[in-house]
JSON list of C-alpha atoms in Angstrom, two decimals:
[
{"chain": "A", "resi": 1, "resn": "MET", "atom": "CA", "xyz": [-5.91, 25.21, -1.55]},
{"chain": "A", "resi": 2, "resn": "ASN", "atom": "CA", "xyz": [-3.00, 24.54, -3.81]},
{"chain": "A", "resi": 3, "resn": "ASP", "atom": "CA", "xyz": [-1.64, 20.92, -4.86]},
{"chain": "A", "resi": 4, "resn": "SER", "atom": "CA", "xyz": [1.65, 21.49, -2.78]},
{"chain": "A", "resi": 5, "resn": "LYS", "atom": "CA", "xyz": [-0.54, 21.94, 0.64]},
{"chain": "A", "resi": 6, "resn": "ILE", "atom": "CA", "xyz": [-2.92, 18.88, -0.59]},
{"chain": "A", "resi": 7, "resn": "TRP", "atom": "CA", "xyz": [0.24, 16.96, -1.23]},
{"chain": "A", "resi": 8, "resn": "ALA", "atom": "CA", "xyz": [2.11, 17.88, 1.93]},
{"chain": "A", "resi": 9, "resn": "ALA", "atom": "CA", "xyz": [-0.86, 16.02, 3.97]},
{"chain": "A", "resi": 10, "resn": "LEU", "atom": "CA", "xyz": [-1.02, 13.06, 1.48]},
{"chain": "A", "resi": 11, "resn": "GLU", "atom": "CA", "xyz": [2.48, 12.13, 0.65]},
{"chain": "A", "resi": 12, "resn": "PRO", "atom": "CA", "xyz": [3.53, 10.64, 4.10]},
{"chain": "A", "resi": 13, "resn": "LEU", "atom": "CA", "xyz": [0.45, 8.25, 3.47]},
{"chain": "A", "resi": 14, "resn": "HIS", "atom": "CA", "xyz": [1.11, 7.68, -0.08]},
{"chain": "A", "resi": 15, "resn": "PRO", "atom": "CA", "xyz": [0.89, 4.70, -1.34]},
{"chain": "A", "resi": 16, "resn": "SER", "atom": "CA", "xyz": [0.52, 2.19, 1.67]},
{"chain": "A", "resi": 17, "resn": "ALA", "atom": "CA", "xyz": [-1.69, 3.84, 4.09]},
{"chain": "A", "resi": 18, "resn": "LEU", "atom": "CA", "xyz": [-4.01, 5.23, 1.23]},
{"chain": "A", "resi": 19, "resn": "ASP", "atom": "CA", "xyz": [-4.41, 1.79, -0.17]},
{"chain": "A", "resi": 20, "resn": "ASP", "atom": "CA", "xyz": [-5.87, 0.51, 2.95]},
{"chain": "A", "resi": 21, "resn": "MET", "atom": "CA", "xyz": [-8.63, 2.98, 2.76]},
{"chain": "A", "resi": 22, "resn": "PRO", "atom": "CA", "xyz": [-12.05, 1.26, 1.58]},
{"chain": "A", "resi": 23, "resn": "MET", "atom": "CA", "xyz": [-12.20, 3.15, -1.68]},
{"chain": "A", "resi": 24, "resn": "ASP", "atom": "CA", "xyz": [-11.77, 1.91, -5.10]},
{"chain": "A", "resi": 25, "resn": "GLY", "atom": "CA", "xyz": [-9.45, 3.65, -7.47]},
{"chain": "A", "resi": 26, "resn": "ASN", "atom": "CA", "xyz": [-5.90, 5.14, -7.79]},
{"chain": "A", "resi": 27, "resn": "TRP", "atom": "CA", "xyz": [-4.58, 7.34, -5.27]},
{"chain": "A", "resi": 28, "resn": "LEU", "atom": "CA", "xyz": [-2.93, 9.93, -7.41]},
{"chain": "A", "resi": 29, "resn": "LYS", "atom": "CA", "xyz": [-0.16, 12.60, -7.19]},
{"chain": "A", "resi": 30, "resn": "PRO", "atom": "CA", "xyz": [0.11, 16.00, -8.05]},
{"chain": "A", "resi": 31, "resn": "PRO", "atom": "CA", "xyz": [-0.58, 18.00, -10.41]},
{"chain": "A", "resi": 32, "resn": "PHE", "atom": "CA", "xyz": [-4.39, 17.02, -9.36]},
{"chain": "A", "resi": 33, "resn": "ALA", "atom": "CA", "xyz": [-7.16, 17.56, -11.80]},
{"chain": "A", "resi": 34, "resn": "ASN", "atom": "CA", "xyz": [-10.30, 19.35, -10.74]},
{"chain": "A", "resi": 35, "resn": "ASP", "atom": "CA", "xyz": [-13.81, 18.17, -11.15]},
{"chain": "A", "resi": 36, "resn": "PRO", "atom": "CA", "xyz": [-16.28, 20.31, -12.42]},
{"chain": "A", "resi": 37, "resn": "SER", "atom": "CA", "xyz": [-16.93, 21.93, -8.88]},
{"chain": "A", "resi": 38, "resn": "GLY", "atom": "CA", "xyz": [-13.15, 23.01, -8.93]},
{"chain": "A", "resi": 39, "resn": "ARG", "atom": "CA", "xyz": [-11.97, 20.43, -6.19]},
{"chain": "A", "resi": 40, "resn": "ALA", "atom": "CA", "xyz": [-8.89, 18.43, -6.32]},
{"chain": "A", "resi": 41, "resn": "ILE", "atom": "CA", "xyz": [-9.40, 14.88, -7.45]},
{"chain": "A", "resi": 42, "resn": "VAL", "atom": "CA", "xyz": [-6.85, 12.75, -5.35]},
{"chain": "A", "resi": 43, "resn": "CYS", "atom": "CA", "xyz": [-8.25, 9.14, -5.80]},
{"chain": "A", "resi": 44, "resn": "ASN", "atom": "CA", "xyz": [-10.27, 8.16, -9.05]},
{"chain": "A", "resi": 45, "resn": "ASP", "atom": "CA", "xyz": [-11.33, 4.34, -10.19]},
{"chain": "A", "resi": 46, "resn": "GLY", "atom": "CA", "xyz": [-11.42, 5.63, -13.64]},
{"chain": "A", "resi": 47, "resn": "ASP", "atom": "CA", "xyz": [-15.21, 5.06, -13.81]},
{"chain": "A", "resi": 48, "resn": "PHE", "atom": "CA", "xyz": [-17.72, 7.10, -11.65]},
{"chain": "A", "resi": 49, "resn": "GLN", "atom": "CA", "xyz": [-16.17, 6.96, -8.01]},
{"chain": "A", "resi": 50, "resn": "PHE", "atom": "CA", "xyz": [-13.68, 9.37, -6.82]},
{"chain": "A", "resi": 51, "resn": "VAL", "atom": "CA", "xyz": [-12.39, 11.35, -3.83]},
{"chain": "A", "resi": 52, "resn": "VAL", "atom": "CA", "xyz": [-11.71, 14.92, -3.85]},
{"chain": "A", "resi": 53, "resn": "VAL", "atom": "CA", "xyz": [-10.37, 17.53, -1.65]},
{"chain": "A", "resi": 54, "resn": "ASP", "atom": "CA", "xyz": [-12.40, 20.69, -1.50]},
{"chain": "A", "resi": 55, "resn": "ARG", "atom": "CA", "xyz": [-9.83, 23.68, -2.56]},
{"chain": "A", "resi": 56, "resn": "LYS", "atom": "CA", "xyz": [-11.63, 26.22, -0.62]},
{"chain": "A", "resi": 57, "resn": "ARG", "atom": "CA", "xyz": [-12.53, 24.39, 2.62]},
{"chain": "A", "resi": 58, "resn": "GLY", "atom": "CA", "xyz": [-10.26, 21.52, 2.91]},
{"chain": "A", "resi": 59, "resn": "SER", "atom": "CA", "xyz": [-12.62, 18.85, 3.23]},
{"chain": "A", "resi": 60, "resn": "VAL", "atom": "CA", "xyz": [-12.42, 15.33, 1.78]},
{"chain": "A", "resi": 61, "resn": "LEU", "atom": "CA", "xyz": [-15.43, 13.81, -0.06]},
{"chain": "A", "resi": 62, "resn": "PHE", "atom": "CA", "xyz": [-16.27, 10.88, -1.83]},
{"chain": "A", "resi": 63, "resn": "VAL", "atom": "CA", "xyz": [-18.12, 11.18, -4.69]},
{"chain": "A", "resi": 64, "resn": "CYS", "atom": "CA", "xyz": [-20.13, 8.40, -6.56]},
{"chain": "A", "resi": 65, "resn": "GLU", "atom": "CA", "xyz": [-22.08, 9.82, -9.52]},
{"chain": "A", "resi": 66, "resn": "ASP", "atom": "CA", "xyz": [-24.35, 12.37, -7.94]},
{"chain": "A", "resi": 67, "resn": "ASP", "atom": "CA", "xyz": [-23.90, 11.48, -4.30]},
{"chain": "A", "resi": 68, "resn": "GLU", "atom": "CA", "xyz": [-21.22, 12.92, -2.08]},
{"chain": "A", "resi": 69, "resn": "SER", "atom": "CA", "xyz": [-20.55, 12.25, 1.37]},
{"chain": "A", "resi": 70, "resn": "VAL", "atom": "CA", "xyz": [-17.82, 13.68, 3.91]},
{"chain": "A", "resi": 71, "resn": "VAL", "atom": "CA", "xyz": [-14.67, 11.43, 4.46]},
{"chain": "A", "resi": 72, "resn": "ALA", "atom": "CA", "xyz": [-13.08, 14.13, 6.43]},
{"chain": "A", "resi": 73, "resn": "SER", "atom": "CA", "xyz": [-14.07, 17.62, 7.32]},
{"chain": "A", "resi": 74, "resn": "SER", "atom": "CA", "xyz": [-10.26, 18.76, 6.90]},
{"chain": "A", "resi": 75, "resn": "LEU", "atom": "CA", "xyz": [-7.09, 17.22, 5.31]},
{"chain": "A", "resi": 76, "resn": "GLU", "atom": "CA", "xyz": [-5.63, 17.41, 8.83]},
{"chain": "A", "resi": 77, "resn": "SER", "atom": "CA", "xyz": [-8.28, 15.09, 10.29]},
{"chain": "A", "resi": 78, "resn": "PHE", "atom": "CA", "xyz": [-8.11, 12.91, 7.27]},
{"chain": "A", "resi": 79, "resn": "VAL", "atom": "CA", "xyz": [-4.64, 11.93, 8.07]},
{"chain": "A", "resi": 80, "resn": "LYS", "atom": "CA", "xyz": [-5.78, 11.15, 11.44]},
{"chain": "A", "resi": 81, "resn": "ILE", "atom": "CA", "xyz": [-8.41, 8.97, 10.15]},
{"chain": "A", "resi": 82, "resn": "VAL", "atom": "CA", "xyz": [-6.28, 7.20, 7.75]},
{"chain": "A", "resi": 83, "resn": "ALA", "atom": "CA", "xyz": [-4.17, 6.19, 10.87]},
{"chain": "A", "resi": 84, "resn": "ALA", "atom": "CA", "xyz": [-7.03, 4.99, 12.77]},
{"chain": "A", "resi": 85, "resn": "TRP", "atom": "CA", "xyz": [-8.50, 2.91, 9.89]},
{"chain": "A", "resi": 86, "resn": "GLY", "atom": "CA", "xyz": [-5.35, 1.40, 9.05]},
{"chain": "A", "resi": 87, "resn": "SER", "atom": "CA", "xyz": [-4.95, 0.25, 12.63]},
{"chain": "A", "resi": 88, "resn": "ILE", "atom": "CA", "xyz": [-8.09, -1.62, 12.52]},
{"chain": "A", "resi": 89, "resn": "ASP", "atom": "CA", "xyz": [-7.85, -2.60, 8.92]},
{"chain": "A", "resi": 90, "resn": "ARG", "atom": "CA", "xyz": [-4.89, -4.66, 9.72]},
{"chain": "A", "resi": 91, "resn": "ASP", "atom": "CA", "xyz": [-5.94, -6.15, 13.04]},
{"chain": "A", "resi": 92, "resn": "ALA", "atom": "CA", "xyz": [-9.67, -6.59, 12.42]},
{"chain": "A", "resi": 93, "resn": "PRO", "atom": "CA", "xyz": [-11.72, -9.55, 11.63]},
{"chain": "A", "resi": 94, "resn": "GLY", "atom": "CA", "xyz": [-13.84, -9.26, 8.64]},
{"chain": "A", "resi": 95, "resn": "PRO", "atom": "CA", "xyz": [-17.37, -8.53, 8.49]},
{"chain": "A", "resi": 96, "resn": "GLU", "atom": "CA", "xyz": [-18.00, -12.54, 8.45]},
{"chain": "A", "resi": 97, "resn": "ASP", "atom": "CA", "xyz": [-16.84, -12.42, 12.03]},
{"chain": "A", "resi": 98, "resn": "ASP", "atom": "CA", "xyz": [-19.94, -10.70, 13.12]},
{"chain": "A", "resi": 99, "resn": "ALA", "atom": "CA", "xyz": [-19.52, -9.99, 16.99]},
{"chain": "A", "resi": 100, "resn": "ASP", "atom": "CA", "xyz": [-15.83, -9.21, 16.88]},
{"chain": "A", "resi": 101, "resn": "PHE", "atom": "CA", "xyz": [-16.54, -7.08, 13.69]},
{"chain": "A", "resi": 102, "resn": "SER", "atom": "CA", "xyz": [-19.23, -5.29, 15.58]},
{"chain": "A", "resi": 103, "resn": "GLU", "atom": "CA", "xyz": [-17.06, -4.36, 18.51]},
{"chain": "A", "resi": 104, "resn": "VAL", "atom": "CA", "xyz": [-14.28, -3.13, 16.10]},
{"chain": "A", "resi": 105, "resn": "LYS", "atom": "CA", "xyz": [-17.06, -1.04, 14.16]},
{"chain": "A", "resi": 106, "resn": "LYS", "atom": "CA", "xyz": [-18.20, 0.55, 17.37]},
{"chain": "A", "resi": 107, "resn": "SER", "atom": "CA", "xyz": [-14.69, 1.50, 18.61]},
{"chain": "A", "resi": 108, "resn": "PHE", "atom": "CA", "xyz": [-13.87, 2.95, 15.08]},
{"chain": "A", "resi": 109, "resn": "GLU", "atom": "CA", "xyz": [-16.98, 5.05, 15.20]},
{"chain": "A", "resi": 110, "resn": "GLN", "atom": "CA", "xyz": [-16.00, 6.35, 18.62]},
{"chain": "A", "resi": 111, "resn": "GLN", "atom": "CA", "xyz": [-12.64, 7.28, 17.67]},
{"chain": "A", "resi": 112, "resn": "LEU", "atom": "CA", "xyz": [-14.26, 8.79, 14.43]},
{"chain": "A", "resi": 113, "resn": "LYS", "atom": "CA", "xyz": [-16.48, 10.84, 16.80]},
{"chain": "A", "resi": 114, "resn": "SER", "atom": "CA", "xyz": [-13.49, 12.39, 18.54]},
{"chain": "A", "resi": 115, "resn": "LEU", "atom": "CA", "xyz": [-11.32, 12.92, 15.60]},
{"chain": "A", "resi": 116, "resn": "ASP", "atom": "CA", "xyz": [-13.89, 14.15, 13.22]},
{"chain": "A", "resi": 117, "resn": "PRO", "atom": "CA", "xyz": [-17.53, 14.53, 14.53]},
{"chain": "A", "resi": 118, "resn": "VAL", "atom": "CA", "xyz": [-18.57, 15.88, 10.92]},
{"chain": "A", "resi": 119, "resn": "ALA", "atom": "CA", "xyz": [-17.31, 12.81, 9.24]},
{"chain": "A", "resi": 120, "resn": "ALA", "atom": "CA", "xyz": [-18.99, 10.74, 12.01]},
{"chain": "A", "resi": 121, "resn": "GLY", "atom": "CA", "xyz": [-22.45, 12.10, 10.78]},
{"chain": "A", "resi": 122, "resn": "SER", "atom": "CA", "xyz": [-25.15, 9.28, 10.06]},
{"chain": "A", "resi": 123, "resn": "ASN", "atom": "CA", "xyz": [-25.24, 9.87, 6.19]},
{"chain": "A", "resi": 124, "resn": "GLU", "atom": "CA", "xyz": [-21.57, 10.55, 5.69]},
{"chain": "A", "resi": 125, "resn": "PHE", "atom": "CA", "xyz": [-19.31, 8.13, 4.00]},
{"chain": "A", "resi": 126, "resn": "TRP", "atom": "CA", "xyz": [-17.95, 6.01, 7.25]},
{"chain": "A", "resi": 127, "resn": "ALA", "atom": "CA", "xyz": [-21.54, 5.59, 8.62]},
{"chain": "A", "resi": 128, "resn": "LEU", "atom": "CA", "xyz": [-22.45, 4.45, 5.12]},
{"chain": "A", "resi": 129, "resn": "TYR", "atom": "CA", "xyz": [-19.63, 2.23, 4.64]},
{"chain": "A", "resi": 130, "resn": "THR", "atom": "CA", "xyz": [-20.08, 0.30, 7.68]},
{"chain": "A", "resi": 131, "resn": "GLU", "atom": "CA", "xyz": [-23.47, 0.08, 7.67]},
{"chain": "A", "resi": 132, "resn": "GLU", "atom": "CA", "xyz": [-23.01, -1.66, 4.34]},
{"chain": "A", "resi": 133, "resn": "LEU", "atom": "CA", "xyz": [-20.43, -3.98, 5.64]},
{"chain": "A", "resi": 134, "resn": "THR", "atom": "CA", "xyz": [-22.69, -5.15, 8.57]},
{"chain": "A", "resi": 135, "resn": "SER", "atom": "CA", "xyz": [-25.85, -5.37, 6.55]},
{"chain": "A", "resi": 136, "resn": "ASP", "atom": "CA", "xyz": [-27.42, -8.81, 5.60]},
{"chain": "A", "resi": 137, "resn": "ASP", "atom": "CA", "xyz": [-26.82, -7.88, 2.00]},
{"chain": "A", "resi": 138, "resn": "TYR", "atom": "CA", "xyz": [-23.04, -7.67, 2.34]},
{"chain": "A", "resi": 139, "resn": "VAL", "atom": "CA", "xyz": [-21.53, -10.82, 0.41]},
{"chain": "A", "resi": 140, "resn": "ASP", "atom": "CA", "xyz": [-17.77, -11.36, 0.33]},
{"chain": "A", "resi": 141, "resn": "ILE", "atom": "CA", "xyz": [-16.83, -12.01, -3.23]},
{"chain": "A", "resi": 142, "resn": "ASP", "atom": "CA", "xyz": [-14.05, -14.53, -2.39]},
{"chain": "A", "resi": 143, "resn": "ASP", "atom": "CA", "xyz": [-16.41, -16.55, -0.16]},
{"chain": "A", "resi": 144, "resn": "GLU", "atom": "CA", "xyz": [-18.86, -16.76, -3.06]},
{"chain": "A", "resi": 145, "resn": "LEU", "atom": "CA", "xyz": [-16.41, -18.02, -5.53]},
{"chain": "A", "resi": 146, "resn": "ASP", "atom": "CA", "xyz": [-15.34, -20.74, -3.24]},
{"chain": "A", "resi": 147, "resn": "ASP", "atom": "CA", "xyz": [-19.01, -21.58, -2.71]},
{"chain": "A", "resi": 148, "resn": "ASP", "atom": "CA", "xyz": [-19.67, -21.74, -6.70]},
{"chain": "A", "resi": 149, "resn": "ASP", "atom": "CA", "xyz": [-16.63, -24.23, -6.90]},
{"chain": "A", "resi": 150, "resn": "ASP", "atom": "CA", "xyz": [-18.45, -26.42, -4.46]},
{"chain": "A", "resi": 151, "resn": "GLU", "atom": "CA", "xyz": [-21.56, -26.91, -6.16]},
{"chain": "A", "resi": 152, "resn": "GLU", "atom": "CA", "xyz": [-22.00, -28.87, -9.24]},
{"chain": "A", "resi": 153, "resn": "GLN", "atom": "CA", "xyz": [-23.40, -27.05, -12.20]},
{"chain": "A", "resi": 154, "resn": "GLU", "atom": "CA", "xyz": [-26.41, -28.72, -13.79]},
{"chain": "A", "resi": 155, "resn": "THR", "atom": "CA", "xyz": [-26.00, -28.71, -17.57]},
{"chain": "A", "resi": 156, "resn": "ASP", "atom": "CA", "xyz": [-29.13, -28.10, -19.74]},
{"chain": "A", "resi": 157, "resn": "THR", "atom": "CA", "xyz": [-29.30, -30.87, -22.31]},
{"chain": "A", "resi": 158, "resn": "GLY", "atom": "CA", "xyz": [-32.05, -29.47, -24.25]},
{"chain": "A", "resi": 159, "resn": "ASP", "atom": "CA", "xyz": [-34.29, -32.37, -23.57]},
{"chain": "A", "resi": 160, "resn": "ASN", "atom": "CA", "xyz": [-36.43, -30.65, -20.91]},
{"chain": "A", "resi": 161, "resn": "ASP", "atom": "CA", "xyz": [-39.74, -30.75, -22.91]},
{"chain": "A", "resi": 162, "resn": "ARG", "atom": "CA", "xyz": [-39.42, -34.31, -24.16]},
{"chain": "A", "resi": 163, "resn": "PRO", "atom": "CA", "xyz": [-40.71, -37.25, -21.84]},
{"chain": "A", "resi": 164, "resn": "GLY", "atom": "CA", "xyz": [-38.20, -39.29, -20.17]},
{"chain": "A", "resi": 165, "resn": "ALA", "atom": "CA", "xyz": [-37.87, -43.02, -21.23]},
{"chain": "A", "resi": 166, "resn": "ASP", "atom": "CA", "xyz": [-39.80, -44.13, -18.36]},
{"chain": "A", "resi": 167, "resn": "GLU", "atom": "CA", "xyz": [-42.85, -41.78, -18.95]},
{"chain": "A", "resi": 168, "resn": "SER", "atom": "CA", "xyz": [-45.38, -42.40, -21.53]},
{"chain": "A", "resi": 169, "resn": "PHE", "atom": "CA", "xyz": [-46.51, -40.35, -24.39]},
{"chain": "A", "resi": 170, "resn": "SER", "atom": "CA", "xyz": [-49.61, -40.14, -26.15]},
{"chain": "A", "resi": 171, "resn": "LEU", "atom": "CA", "xyz": [-51.43, -37.72, -28.34]},
{"chain": "A", "resi": 172, "resn": "ALA", "atom": "CA", "xyz": [-54.59, -37.03, -26.66]}
]
């Protein structure tokens, strides 16, 4: 698959619809560089995560270091998934609203199963991403920063080993 076919699918989504996607990095324009496997790099975070289009099969993959997962089994289904994700991304509550978000997650998973059963697989990008969002380990960075502002920071005076004024000190 050449750059013009890839860009024909991505251009209508560029940049706003793609920016809604839950992937770090910049969505690129052609000419697309190839990764070591000859796949077109369409999104790159400049570090160790990127999104590629397999030029032979047309599948869209999320690559993070040595791990790969399917975002979409074809560019055609990728376009439909972007539209489905965009509609819930704009209207959905965040993971902090657990009950509502759980319903949105289920709805998206059902849509995904009908749009692209391969991408809906349990070890593929979307399942891993939504599992991370709904796990107890998820931390909203903005909430964490707000919490830090509310707490008073204790300062270390360096007097931790000296007895206080009301404590007696003796050499034994």
